Short mmCIF file of C-alpha atoms in Angstrom, two decimals:
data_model
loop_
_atom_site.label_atom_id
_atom_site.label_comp_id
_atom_site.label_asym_id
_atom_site.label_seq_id
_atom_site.Cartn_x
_atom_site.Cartn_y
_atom_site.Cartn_z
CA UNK A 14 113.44 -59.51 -53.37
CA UNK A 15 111.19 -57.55 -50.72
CA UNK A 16 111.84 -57.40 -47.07
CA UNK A 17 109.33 -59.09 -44.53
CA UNK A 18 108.08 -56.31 -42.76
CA UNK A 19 109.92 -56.78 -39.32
CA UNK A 20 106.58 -55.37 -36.89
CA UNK A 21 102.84 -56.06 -37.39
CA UNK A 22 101.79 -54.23 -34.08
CA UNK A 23 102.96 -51.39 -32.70
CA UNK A 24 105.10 -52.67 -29.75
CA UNK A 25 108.01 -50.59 -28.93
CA UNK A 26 111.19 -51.93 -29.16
CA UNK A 27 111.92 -50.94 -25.25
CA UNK A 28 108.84 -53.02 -24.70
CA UNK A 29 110.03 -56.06 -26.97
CA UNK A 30 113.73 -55.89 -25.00
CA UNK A 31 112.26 -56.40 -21.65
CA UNK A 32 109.83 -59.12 -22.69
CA UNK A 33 113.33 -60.89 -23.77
CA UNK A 34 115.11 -59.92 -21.06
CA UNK A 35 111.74 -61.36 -18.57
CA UNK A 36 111.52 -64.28 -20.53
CA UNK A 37 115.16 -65.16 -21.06
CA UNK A 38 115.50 -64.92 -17.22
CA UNK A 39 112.26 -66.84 -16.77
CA UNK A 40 113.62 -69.68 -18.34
CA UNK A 41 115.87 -69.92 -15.53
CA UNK A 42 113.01 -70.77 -13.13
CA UNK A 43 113.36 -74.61 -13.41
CA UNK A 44 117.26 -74.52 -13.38
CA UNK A 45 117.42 -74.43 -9.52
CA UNK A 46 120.17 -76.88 -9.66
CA UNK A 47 122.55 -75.23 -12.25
CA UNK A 48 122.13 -72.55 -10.26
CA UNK A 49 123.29 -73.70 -7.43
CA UNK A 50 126.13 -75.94 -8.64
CA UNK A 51 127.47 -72.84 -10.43
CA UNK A 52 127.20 -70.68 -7.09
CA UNK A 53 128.83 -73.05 -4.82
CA UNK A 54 131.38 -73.90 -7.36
CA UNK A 55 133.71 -70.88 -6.60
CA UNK A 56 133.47 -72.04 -2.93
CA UNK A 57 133.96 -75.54 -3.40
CA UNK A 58 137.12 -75.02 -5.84
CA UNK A 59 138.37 -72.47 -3.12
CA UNK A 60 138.12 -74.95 0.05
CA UNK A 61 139.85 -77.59 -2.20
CA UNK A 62 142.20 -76.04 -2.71
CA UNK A 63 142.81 -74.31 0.33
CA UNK A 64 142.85 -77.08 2.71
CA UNK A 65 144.34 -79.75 0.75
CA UNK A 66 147.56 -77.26 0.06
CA UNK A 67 150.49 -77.58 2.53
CA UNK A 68 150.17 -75.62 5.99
CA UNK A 69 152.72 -73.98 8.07
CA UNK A 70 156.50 -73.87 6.76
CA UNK A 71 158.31 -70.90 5.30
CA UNK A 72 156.31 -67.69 4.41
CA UNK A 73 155.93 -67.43 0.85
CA UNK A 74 156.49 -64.05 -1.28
CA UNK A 75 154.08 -62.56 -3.62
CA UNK A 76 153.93 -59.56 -5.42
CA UNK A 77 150.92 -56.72 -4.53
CA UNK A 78 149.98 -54.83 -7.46
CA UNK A 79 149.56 -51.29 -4.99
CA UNK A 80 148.12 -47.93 -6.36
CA UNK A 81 151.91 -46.82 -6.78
CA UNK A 82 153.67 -49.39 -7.84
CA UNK A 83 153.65 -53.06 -6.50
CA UNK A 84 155.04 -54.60 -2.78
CA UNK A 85 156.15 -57.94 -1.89
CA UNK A 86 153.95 -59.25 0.49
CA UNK A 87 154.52 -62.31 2.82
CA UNK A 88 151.85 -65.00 3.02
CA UNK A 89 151.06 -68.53 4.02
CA UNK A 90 152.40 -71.29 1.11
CA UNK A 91 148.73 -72.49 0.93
CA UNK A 92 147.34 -69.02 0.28
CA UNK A 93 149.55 -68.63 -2.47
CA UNK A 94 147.40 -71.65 -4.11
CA UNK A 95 144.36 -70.48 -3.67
CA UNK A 96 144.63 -66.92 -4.86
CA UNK A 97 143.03 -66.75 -8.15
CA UNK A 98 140.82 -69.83 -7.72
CA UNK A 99 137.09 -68.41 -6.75
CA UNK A 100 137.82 -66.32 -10.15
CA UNK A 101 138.18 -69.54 -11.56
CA UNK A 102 134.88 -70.85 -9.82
CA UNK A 103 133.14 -67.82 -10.95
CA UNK A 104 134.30 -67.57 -14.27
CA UNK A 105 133.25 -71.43 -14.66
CA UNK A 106 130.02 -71.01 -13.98
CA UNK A 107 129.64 -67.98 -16.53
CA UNK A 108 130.98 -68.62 -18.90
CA UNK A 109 128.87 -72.19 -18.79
CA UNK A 110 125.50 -70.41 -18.30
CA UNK A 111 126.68 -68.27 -21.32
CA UNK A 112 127.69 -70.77 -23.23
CA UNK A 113 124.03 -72.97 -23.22
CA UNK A 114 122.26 -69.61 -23.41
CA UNK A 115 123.61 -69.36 -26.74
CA UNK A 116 124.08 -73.03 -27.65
CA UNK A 117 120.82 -74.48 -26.65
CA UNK A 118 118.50 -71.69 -28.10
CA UNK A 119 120.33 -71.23 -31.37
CA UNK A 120 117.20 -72.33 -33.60
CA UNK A 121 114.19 -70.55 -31.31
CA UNK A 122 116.35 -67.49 -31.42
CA UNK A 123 116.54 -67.90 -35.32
CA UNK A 124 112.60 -68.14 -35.25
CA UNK A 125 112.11 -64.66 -32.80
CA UNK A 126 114.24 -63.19 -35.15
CA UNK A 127 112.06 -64.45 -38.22
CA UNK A 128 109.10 -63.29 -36.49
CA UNK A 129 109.97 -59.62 -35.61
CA UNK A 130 112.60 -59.70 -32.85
CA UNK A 131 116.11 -57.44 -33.70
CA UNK A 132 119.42 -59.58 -33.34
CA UNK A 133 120.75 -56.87 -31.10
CA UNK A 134 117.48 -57.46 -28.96
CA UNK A 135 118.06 -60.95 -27.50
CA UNK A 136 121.81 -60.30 -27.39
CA UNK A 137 121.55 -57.58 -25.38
CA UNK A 138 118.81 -58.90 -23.41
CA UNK A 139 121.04 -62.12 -22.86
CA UNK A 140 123.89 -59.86 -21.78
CA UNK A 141 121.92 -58.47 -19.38
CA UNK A 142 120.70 -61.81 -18.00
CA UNK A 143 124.60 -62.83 -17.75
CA UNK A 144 126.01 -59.19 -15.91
CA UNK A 145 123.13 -59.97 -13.96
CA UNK A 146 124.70 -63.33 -12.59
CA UNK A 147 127.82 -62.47 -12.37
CA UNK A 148 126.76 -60.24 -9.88
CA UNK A 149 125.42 -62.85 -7.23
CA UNK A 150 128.41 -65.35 -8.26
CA UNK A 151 131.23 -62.56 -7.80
CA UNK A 152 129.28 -62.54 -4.16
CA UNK A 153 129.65 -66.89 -3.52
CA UNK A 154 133.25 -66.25 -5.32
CA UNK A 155 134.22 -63.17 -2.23
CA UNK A 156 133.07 -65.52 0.86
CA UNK A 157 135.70 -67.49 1.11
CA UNK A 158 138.33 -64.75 1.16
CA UNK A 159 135.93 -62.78 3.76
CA UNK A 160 135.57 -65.53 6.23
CA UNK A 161 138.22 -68.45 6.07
CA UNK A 162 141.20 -64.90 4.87
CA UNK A 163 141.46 -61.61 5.76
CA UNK A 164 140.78 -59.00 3.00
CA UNK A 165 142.38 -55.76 3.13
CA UNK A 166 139.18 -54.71 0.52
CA UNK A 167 136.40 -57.00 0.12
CA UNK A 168 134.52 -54.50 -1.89
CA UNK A 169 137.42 -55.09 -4.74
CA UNK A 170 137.49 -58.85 -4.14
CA UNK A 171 133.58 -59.19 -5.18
CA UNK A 172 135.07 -56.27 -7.97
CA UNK A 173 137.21 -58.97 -9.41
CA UNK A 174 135.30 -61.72 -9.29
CA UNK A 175 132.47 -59.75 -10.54
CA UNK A 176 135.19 -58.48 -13.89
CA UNK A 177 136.00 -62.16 -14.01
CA UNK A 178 132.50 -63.07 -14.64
CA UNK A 179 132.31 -60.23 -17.41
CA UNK A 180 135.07 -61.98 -19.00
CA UNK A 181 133.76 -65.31 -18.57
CA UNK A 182 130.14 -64.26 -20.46
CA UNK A 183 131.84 -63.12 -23.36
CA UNK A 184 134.26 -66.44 -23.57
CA UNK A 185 130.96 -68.44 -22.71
CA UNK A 186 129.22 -66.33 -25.87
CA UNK A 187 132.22 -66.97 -28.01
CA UNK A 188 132.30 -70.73 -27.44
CA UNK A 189 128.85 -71.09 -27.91
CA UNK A 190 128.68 -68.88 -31.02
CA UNK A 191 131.56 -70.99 -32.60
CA UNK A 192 130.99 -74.58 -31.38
CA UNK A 193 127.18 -75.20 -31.19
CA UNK A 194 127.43 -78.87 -30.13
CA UNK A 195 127.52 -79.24 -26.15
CA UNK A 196 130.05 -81.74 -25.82
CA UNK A 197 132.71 -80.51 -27.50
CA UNK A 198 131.62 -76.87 -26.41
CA UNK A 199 131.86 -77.62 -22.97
CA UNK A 200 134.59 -79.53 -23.28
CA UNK A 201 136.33 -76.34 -24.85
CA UNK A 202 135.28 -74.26 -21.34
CA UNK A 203 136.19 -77.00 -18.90
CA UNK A 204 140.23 -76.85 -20.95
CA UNK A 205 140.44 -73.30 -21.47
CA UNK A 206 139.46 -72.86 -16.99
CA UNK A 207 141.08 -75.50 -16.20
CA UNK A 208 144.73 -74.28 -17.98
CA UNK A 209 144.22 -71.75 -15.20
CA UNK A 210 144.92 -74.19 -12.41
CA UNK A 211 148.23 -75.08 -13.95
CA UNK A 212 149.63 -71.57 -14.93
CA UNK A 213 152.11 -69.63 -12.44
CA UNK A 214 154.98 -66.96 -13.13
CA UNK A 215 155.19 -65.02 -16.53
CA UNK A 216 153.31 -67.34 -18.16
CA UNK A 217 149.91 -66.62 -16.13
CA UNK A 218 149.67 -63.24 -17.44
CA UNK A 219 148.61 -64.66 -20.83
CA UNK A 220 145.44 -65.97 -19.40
CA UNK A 221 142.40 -64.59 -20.33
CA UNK A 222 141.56 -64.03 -16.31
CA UNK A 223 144.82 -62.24 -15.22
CA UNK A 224 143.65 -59.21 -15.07
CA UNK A 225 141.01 -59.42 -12.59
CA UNK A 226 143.30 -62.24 -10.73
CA UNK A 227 145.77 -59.03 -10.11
CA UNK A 228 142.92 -57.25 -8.95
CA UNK A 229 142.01 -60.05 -5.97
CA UNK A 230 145.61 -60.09 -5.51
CA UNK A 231 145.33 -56.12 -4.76
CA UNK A 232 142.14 -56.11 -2.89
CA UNK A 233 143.17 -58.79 -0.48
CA UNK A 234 146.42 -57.91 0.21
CA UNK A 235 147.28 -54.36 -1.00
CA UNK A 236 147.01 -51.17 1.53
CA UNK A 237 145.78 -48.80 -1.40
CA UNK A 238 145.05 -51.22 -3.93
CA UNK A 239 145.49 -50.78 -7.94
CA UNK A 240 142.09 -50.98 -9.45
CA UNK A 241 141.40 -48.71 -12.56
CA UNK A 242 144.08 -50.85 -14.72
CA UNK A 243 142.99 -54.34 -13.86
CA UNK A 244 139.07 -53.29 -14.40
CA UNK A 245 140.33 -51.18 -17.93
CA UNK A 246 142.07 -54.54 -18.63
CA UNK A 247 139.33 -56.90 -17.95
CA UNK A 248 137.17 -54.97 -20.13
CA UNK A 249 138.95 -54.69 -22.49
CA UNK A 250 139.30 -58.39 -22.82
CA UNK A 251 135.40 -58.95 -22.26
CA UNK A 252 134.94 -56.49 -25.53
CA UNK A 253 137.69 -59.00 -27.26
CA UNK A 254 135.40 -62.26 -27.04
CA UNK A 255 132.37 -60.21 -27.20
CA UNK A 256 132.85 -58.35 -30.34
CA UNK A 257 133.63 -61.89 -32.27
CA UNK A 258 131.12 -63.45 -30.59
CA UNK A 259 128.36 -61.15 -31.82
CA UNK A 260 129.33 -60.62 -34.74
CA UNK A 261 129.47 -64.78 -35.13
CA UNK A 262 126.30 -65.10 -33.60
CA UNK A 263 124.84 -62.26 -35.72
CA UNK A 264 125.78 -64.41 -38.84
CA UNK A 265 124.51 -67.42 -38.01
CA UNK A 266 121.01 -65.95 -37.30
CA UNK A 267 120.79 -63.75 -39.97
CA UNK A 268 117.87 -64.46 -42.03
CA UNK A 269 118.15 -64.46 -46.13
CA UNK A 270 115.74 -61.46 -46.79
CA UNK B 3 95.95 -60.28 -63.30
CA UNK B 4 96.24 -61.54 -59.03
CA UNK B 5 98.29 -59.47 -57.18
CA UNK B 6 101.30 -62.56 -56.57
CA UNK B 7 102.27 -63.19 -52.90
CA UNK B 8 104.99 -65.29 -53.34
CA UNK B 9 106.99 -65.91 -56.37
CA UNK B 10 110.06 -67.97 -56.28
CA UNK B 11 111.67 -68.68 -59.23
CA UNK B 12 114.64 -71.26 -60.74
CA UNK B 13 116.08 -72.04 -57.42
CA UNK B 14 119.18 -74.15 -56.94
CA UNK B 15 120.62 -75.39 -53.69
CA UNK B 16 123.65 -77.76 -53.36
CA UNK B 17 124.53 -79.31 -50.35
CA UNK B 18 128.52 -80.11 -50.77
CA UNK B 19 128.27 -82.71 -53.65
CA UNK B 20 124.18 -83.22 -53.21
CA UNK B 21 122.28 -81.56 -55.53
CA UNK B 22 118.96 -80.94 -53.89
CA UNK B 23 117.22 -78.16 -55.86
CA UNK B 24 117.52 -77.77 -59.75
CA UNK B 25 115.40 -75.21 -60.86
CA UNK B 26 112.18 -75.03 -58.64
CA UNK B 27 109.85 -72.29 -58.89
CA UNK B 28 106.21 -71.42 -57.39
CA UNK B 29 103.66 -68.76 -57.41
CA UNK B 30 100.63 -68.11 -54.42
CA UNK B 31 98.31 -66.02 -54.65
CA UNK B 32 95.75 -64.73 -52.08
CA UNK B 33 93.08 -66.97 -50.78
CA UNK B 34 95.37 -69.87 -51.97
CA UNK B 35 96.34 -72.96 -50.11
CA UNK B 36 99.10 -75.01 -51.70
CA UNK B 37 100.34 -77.94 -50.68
CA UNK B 38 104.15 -79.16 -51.15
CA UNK B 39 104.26 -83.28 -51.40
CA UNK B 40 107.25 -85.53 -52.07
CA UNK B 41 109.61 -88.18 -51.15
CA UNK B 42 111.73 -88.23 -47.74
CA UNK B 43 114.60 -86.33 -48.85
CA UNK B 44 113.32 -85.02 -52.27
CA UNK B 45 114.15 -81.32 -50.98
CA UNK B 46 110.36 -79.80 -49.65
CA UNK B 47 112.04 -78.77 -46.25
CA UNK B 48 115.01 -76.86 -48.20
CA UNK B 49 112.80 -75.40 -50.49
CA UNK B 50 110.35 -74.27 -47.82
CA UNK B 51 113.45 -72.91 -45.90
CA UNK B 52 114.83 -71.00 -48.57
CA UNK B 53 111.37 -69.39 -49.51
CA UNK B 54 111.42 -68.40 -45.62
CA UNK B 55 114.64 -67.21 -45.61
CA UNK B 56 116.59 -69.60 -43.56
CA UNK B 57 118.65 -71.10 -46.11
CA UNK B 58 120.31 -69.11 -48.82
CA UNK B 59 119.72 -70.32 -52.20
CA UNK B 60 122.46 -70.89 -54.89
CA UNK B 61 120.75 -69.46 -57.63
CA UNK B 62 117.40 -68.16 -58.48
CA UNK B 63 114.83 -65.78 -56.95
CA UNK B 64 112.41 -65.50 -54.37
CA UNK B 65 109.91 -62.42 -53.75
CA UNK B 66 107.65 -62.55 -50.72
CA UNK B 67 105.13 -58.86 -51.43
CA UNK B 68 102.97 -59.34 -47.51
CA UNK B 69 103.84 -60.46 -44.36
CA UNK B 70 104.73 -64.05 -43.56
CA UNK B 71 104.91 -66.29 -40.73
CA UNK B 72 106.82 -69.82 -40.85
CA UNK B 73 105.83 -73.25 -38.44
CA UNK B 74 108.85 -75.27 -38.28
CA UNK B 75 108.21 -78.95 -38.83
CA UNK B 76 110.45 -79.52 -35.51
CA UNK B 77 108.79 -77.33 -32.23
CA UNK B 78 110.50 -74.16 -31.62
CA UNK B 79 109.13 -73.23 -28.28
CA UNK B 80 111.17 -72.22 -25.45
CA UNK B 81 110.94 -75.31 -22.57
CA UNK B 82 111.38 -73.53 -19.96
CA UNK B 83 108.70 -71.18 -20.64
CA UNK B 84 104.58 -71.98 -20.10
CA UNK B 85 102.59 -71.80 -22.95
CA UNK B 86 101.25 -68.52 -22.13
CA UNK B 87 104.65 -67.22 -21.61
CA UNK B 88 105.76 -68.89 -25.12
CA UNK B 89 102.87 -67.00 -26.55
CA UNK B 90 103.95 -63.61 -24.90
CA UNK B 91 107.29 -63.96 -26.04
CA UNK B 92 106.22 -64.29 -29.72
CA UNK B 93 103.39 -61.72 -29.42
CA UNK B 94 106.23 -59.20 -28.96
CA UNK B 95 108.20 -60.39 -31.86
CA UNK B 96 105.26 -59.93 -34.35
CA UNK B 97 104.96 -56.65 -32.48
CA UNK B 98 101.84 -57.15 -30.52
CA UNK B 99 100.95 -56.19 -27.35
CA UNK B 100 100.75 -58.50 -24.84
CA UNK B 101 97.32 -57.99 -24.07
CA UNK B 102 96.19 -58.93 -27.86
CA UNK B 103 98.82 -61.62 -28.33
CA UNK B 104 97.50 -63.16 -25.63
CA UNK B 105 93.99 -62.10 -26.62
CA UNK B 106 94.50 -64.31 -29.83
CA UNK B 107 96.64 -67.14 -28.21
CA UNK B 108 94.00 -67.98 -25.59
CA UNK B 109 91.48 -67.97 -28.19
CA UNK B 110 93.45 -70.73 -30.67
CA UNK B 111 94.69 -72.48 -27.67
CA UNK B 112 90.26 -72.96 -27.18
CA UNK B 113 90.13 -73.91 -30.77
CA UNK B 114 92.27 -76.38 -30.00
CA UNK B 115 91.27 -77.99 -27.09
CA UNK B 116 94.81 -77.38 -25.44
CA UNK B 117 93.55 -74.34 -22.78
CA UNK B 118 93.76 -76.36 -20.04
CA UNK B 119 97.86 -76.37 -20.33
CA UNK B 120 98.26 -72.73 -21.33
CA UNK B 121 100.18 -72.43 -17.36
CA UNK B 122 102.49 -75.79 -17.89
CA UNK B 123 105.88 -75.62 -19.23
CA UNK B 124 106.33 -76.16 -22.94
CA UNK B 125 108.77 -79.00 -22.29
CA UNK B 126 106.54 -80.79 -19.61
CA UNK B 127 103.96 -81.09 -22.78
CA UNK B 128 103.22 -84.68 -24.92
CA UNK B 129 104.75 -84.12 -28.40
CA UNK B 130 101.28 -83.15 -29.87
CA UNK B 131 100.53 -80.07 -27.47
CA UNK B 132 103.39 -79.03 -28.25
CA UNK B 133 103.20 -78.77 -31.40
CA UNK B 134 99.66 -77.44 -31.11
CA UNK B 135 101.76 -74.81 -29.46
CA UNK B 136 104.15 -74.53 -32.55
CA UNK B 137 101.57 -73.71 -34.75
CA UNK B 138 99.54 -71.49 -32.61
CA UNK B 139 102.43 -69.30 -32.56
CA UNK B 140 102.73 -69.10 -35.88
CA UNK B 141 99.37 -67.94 -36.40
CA UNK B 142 99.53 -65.25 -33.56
CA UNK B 143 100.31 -62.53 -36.40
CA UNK B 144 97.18 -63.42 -38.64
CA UNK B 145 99.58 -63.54 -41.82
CA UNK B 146 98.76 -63.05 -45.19
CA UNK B 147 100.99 -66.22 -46.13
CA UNK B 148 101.92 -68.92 -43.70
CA UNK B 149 104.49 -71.66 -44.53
CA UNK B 150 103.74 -74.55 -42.78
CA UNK B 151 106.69 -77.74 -42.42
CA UNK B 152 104.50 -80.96 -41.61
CA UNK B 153 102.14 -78.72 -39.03
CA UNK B 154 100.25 -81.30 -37.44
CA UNK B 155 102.90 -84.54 -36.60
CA UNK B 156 101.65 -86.19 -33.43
CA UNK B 157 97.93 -84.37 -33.51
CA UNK B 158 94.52 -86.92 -32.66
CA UNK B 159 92.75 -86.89 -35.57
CA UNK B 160 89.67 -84.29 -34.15
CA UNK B 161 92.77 -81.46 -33.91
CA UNK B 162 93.99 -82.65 -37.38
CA UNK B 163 90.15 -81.63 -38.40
CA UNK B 164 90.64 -78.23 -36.20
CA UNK B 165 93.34 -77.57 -38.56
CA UNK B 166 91.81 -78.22 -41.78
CA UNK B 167 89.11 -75.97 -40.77
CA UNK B 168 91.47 -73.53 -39.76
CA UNK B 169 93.69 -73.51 -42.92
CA UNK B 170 89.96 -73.08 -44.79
CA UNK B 171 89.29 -70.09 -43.06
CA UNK B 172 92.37 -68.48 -43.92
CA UNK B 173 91.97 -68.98 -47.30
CA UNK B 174 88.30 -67.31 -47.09
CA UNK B 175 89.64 -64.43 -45.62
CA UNK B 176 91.94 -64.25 -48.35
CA UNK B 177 94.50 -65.51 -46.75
CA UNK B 178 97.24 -68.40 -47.98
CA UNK B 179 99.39 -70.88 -47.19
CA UNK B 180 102.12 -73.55 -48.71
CA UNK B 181 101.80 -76.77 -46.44
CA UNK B 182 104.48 -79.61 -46.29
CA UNK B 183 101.54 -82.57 -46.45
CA UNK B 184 102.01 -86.02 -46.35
CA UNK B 185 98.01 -86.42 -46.29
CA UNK B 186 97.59 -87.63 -49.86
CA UNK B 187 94.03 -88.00 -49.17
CA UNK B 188 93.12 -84.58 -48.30
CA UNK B 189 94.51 -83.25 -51.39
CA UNK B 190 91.13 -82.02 -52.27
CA UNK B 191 91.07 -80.05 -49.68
CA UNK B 192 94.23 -78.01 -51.18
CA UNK B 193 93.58 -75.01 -54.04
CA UNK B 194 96.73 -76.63 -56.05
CA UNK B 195 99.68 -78.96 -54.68
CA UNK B 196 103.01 -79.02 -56.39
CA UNK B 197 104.77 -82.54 -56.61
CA UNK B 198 108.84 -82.46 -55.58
CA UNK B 199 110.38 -84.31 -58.26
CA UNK B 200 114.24 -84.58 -58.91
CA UNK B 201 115.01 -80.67 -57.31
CA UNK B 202 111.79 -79.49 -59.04
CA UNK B 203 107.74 -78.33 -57.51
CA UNK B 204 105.94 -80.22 -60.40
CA UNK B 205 102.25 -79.28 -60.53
CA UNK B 206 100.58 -82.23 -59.18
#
């Protein structure tokens, strides 16, 4: 068998990655209100849960991942609740974007790729469109923890949020790559956030969003917080649902010659 | 002897238990148009798709010697994208600028009678511009061989006649193409049509 010659012009492949990367974005034009569900979701999830948890009482205890080891620091019961949940919010509304990017173009991506386009084009270009929205989330995800609670380091709050969302893109990519149907897909995404809710003590630091939880934890609350390990650890986990993802998604549009 | 664009030979595909191809083979050669008839179901979309390269074939062989461009019998445009932005997006696949991909795009979206749309999103279009869109991109890259899956579903009949004339002046510029027809009666307009019959392309 031959090979189809991948390029009939002479278009650079610089030039062909930011056409992707324009027109993936582009396609975002008329999605005004996914957009704004997924921003104000981190919000929304935060006030929920902050004002419908218990106020006043005892001062609860939780531990402060510092730069040299961790402190115990004292905080209201309903702040204890409320900790991780923007990352939750954020990482939502990722990994959901991600998720359809990757679900819903499945078969035109298959065609670009027949008619020129590299696999490693698109992908990156999609990447690029998801780092890119994290960025703006992580920001709605930090608000709440600016205005309604005092951060020691908001800086590391939108930090976390932001690694959360890195996380998120690459769970998004991974559920898309391996369940192309929407229901059960998002289904999948809605389960795997929501176990977050529910998870406290050891068990939490199993879930794929503990790292850059630790690292809210530490910008909020910590005098001279702990941030190379939680942002090593969150990208390290990124790269583990990335690297499956692409490679999955790299089979399935692989053409035959 | 014709230099051979495409030559696929002795191909099987099984789907689980559901033997759709047994052995079909066909040969184009420049300047040729060739149409691909059958039943529902008799196996021309998974033969076309395996001669593209979207389905792997059990056994046999296919060899494609030019460049090729494929028009999927569903649209694959991007909705959220206008038509011009569609066509820009495919111009840099095939590798073209933007300039000439639009150059050519403009000019089939004329031939077409579909101009007046080029700035409204593909998935605010009636099932027939669209796929006026569909196969517009497909011909962006001037191909020496374009498959073509059922190319004009939901077109009037005066842009079913664009396309004829289209496909005609392919072939004079030595150009060629396999189309998925269901138009029996335009047969005659076809340089040779192959028949699918029990997982076979039967010369008509």
């Amino acid at each position: 068998m031959t090979s189809q010659p991948k390029s009939i012009g002479d278009a650079r492949p610089a030039s062909r990655l930011f056409t992707s990367l324009q027109m993936q974005a582009r396609e975002y034009r008329d999605r005004g209100m996914l957009l704004l569900i997924v921003t104000l979701l981190p919000v929304v999830f935060f006030a929920a849960s902050f004002y419908s948890s218990p106020t006043g009482g005892r001062l609860a205890a939780i531990e402060v991942p510092e730069l040299n080891g961790t402190a115990e620091v004292q905080i209201e019961p309903r702040e204890t609740w409320s900790m991780g949940i923007g990352i939750l919010g954020v990482a939502w509304g990722v990994s959901t974007i991600a998720f359809f990017s990757v679900m819903g173009n499945l078969q035109r991506d298959r065609r670009l790729i027949l008619s020129g386009y590299r696999s490693w084009e698109i992908l990156l270009a999609r990447l690029g469109i998801l780092i890119g929205a994290s960025m703006p989330l992580a920001v709605a995800g930090m608000i709440p923890y600016t205005l309604v609670t005092n951060s020691n380091h908001p800086e590391v709050v939108w930090l976390a949020n932001f690694t959360g969302g890195l996380i998120a893109a690459g769970f998004g990519l991974l559920v898309g790559t391996l369940l192309p149907r929407p229901t059960e897909g998002m289904l999948i995404v809605i389960l795997v956030t929501g176990i977050g809710l529910a998870l406290n003590g050891d068990a939490a630091r199993f879930f794929f969003l503990y790292q850059p939880i630790q690292l809210l934890i530490s910008g909020r609350l910590a005098t001279d917080p702990s941030i190379l390990p939680f942002v090593g650890g969150s990208l390290a986990m990124a790269t583990a649902f990335l690297v499956p993802a692409m490679f999955l998604w790299w089979q399935r549009m692989r053409i035959a010659r | 002897m014709a230099k051979t664009l495409l030559q696929a030979q002795d191909i099987h595909k099984q789907y689980r238990r559901l033997q759709v191809l047994r052995g079909a083979s066909l040969t184009i050669h420049p300047g040729e148009i060739v149409g691909l008839v059958g039943e529902n179901g008799s196996g021309k979309s998974t033969f076309m798709n395996i001669l593209v390269g979207l389905l792997r074939q059990d056994g046999g062989s296919v060899q494609v010697n030019c460049q090729y461009a494929y028009c999927p019998q569903e649209p694959q445009v991007f909705d959220g994208l206008t038509m011009k932005e569609n066509l820009t997006y495919f111009s840099a696949a095939y590798g073209l600028s933007a300039e000439e991909g639009l150059a050519r795009g403009e000019a089939l979206l004329e031939r077409l009678n579909c101009r007046k749309f080029e700035n409204q999103s593909a998935g605010q279009l009636s099932g027939g511009t669209r796929q006026k869109l569909n196969l517009i991109i497909s011909l962006l890259c001037e191909p020496d061989l374009l498959f073509l899956d059922e190319p004009y579903q939901g077109f009037d009949y005066e842009s079913y006649l664009i396309f004829l004339d289209l496909v005609k002046e392919m072939a004079e510029a030595g150009r060629s193409a396999l189309v998925i027809s269901h138009m029996v009666h335009d047969h005659h307009k076809l340089s040779r049509v192959y028949k699918m019959q029990e997982g076979r392309a039967v010369h008509d």
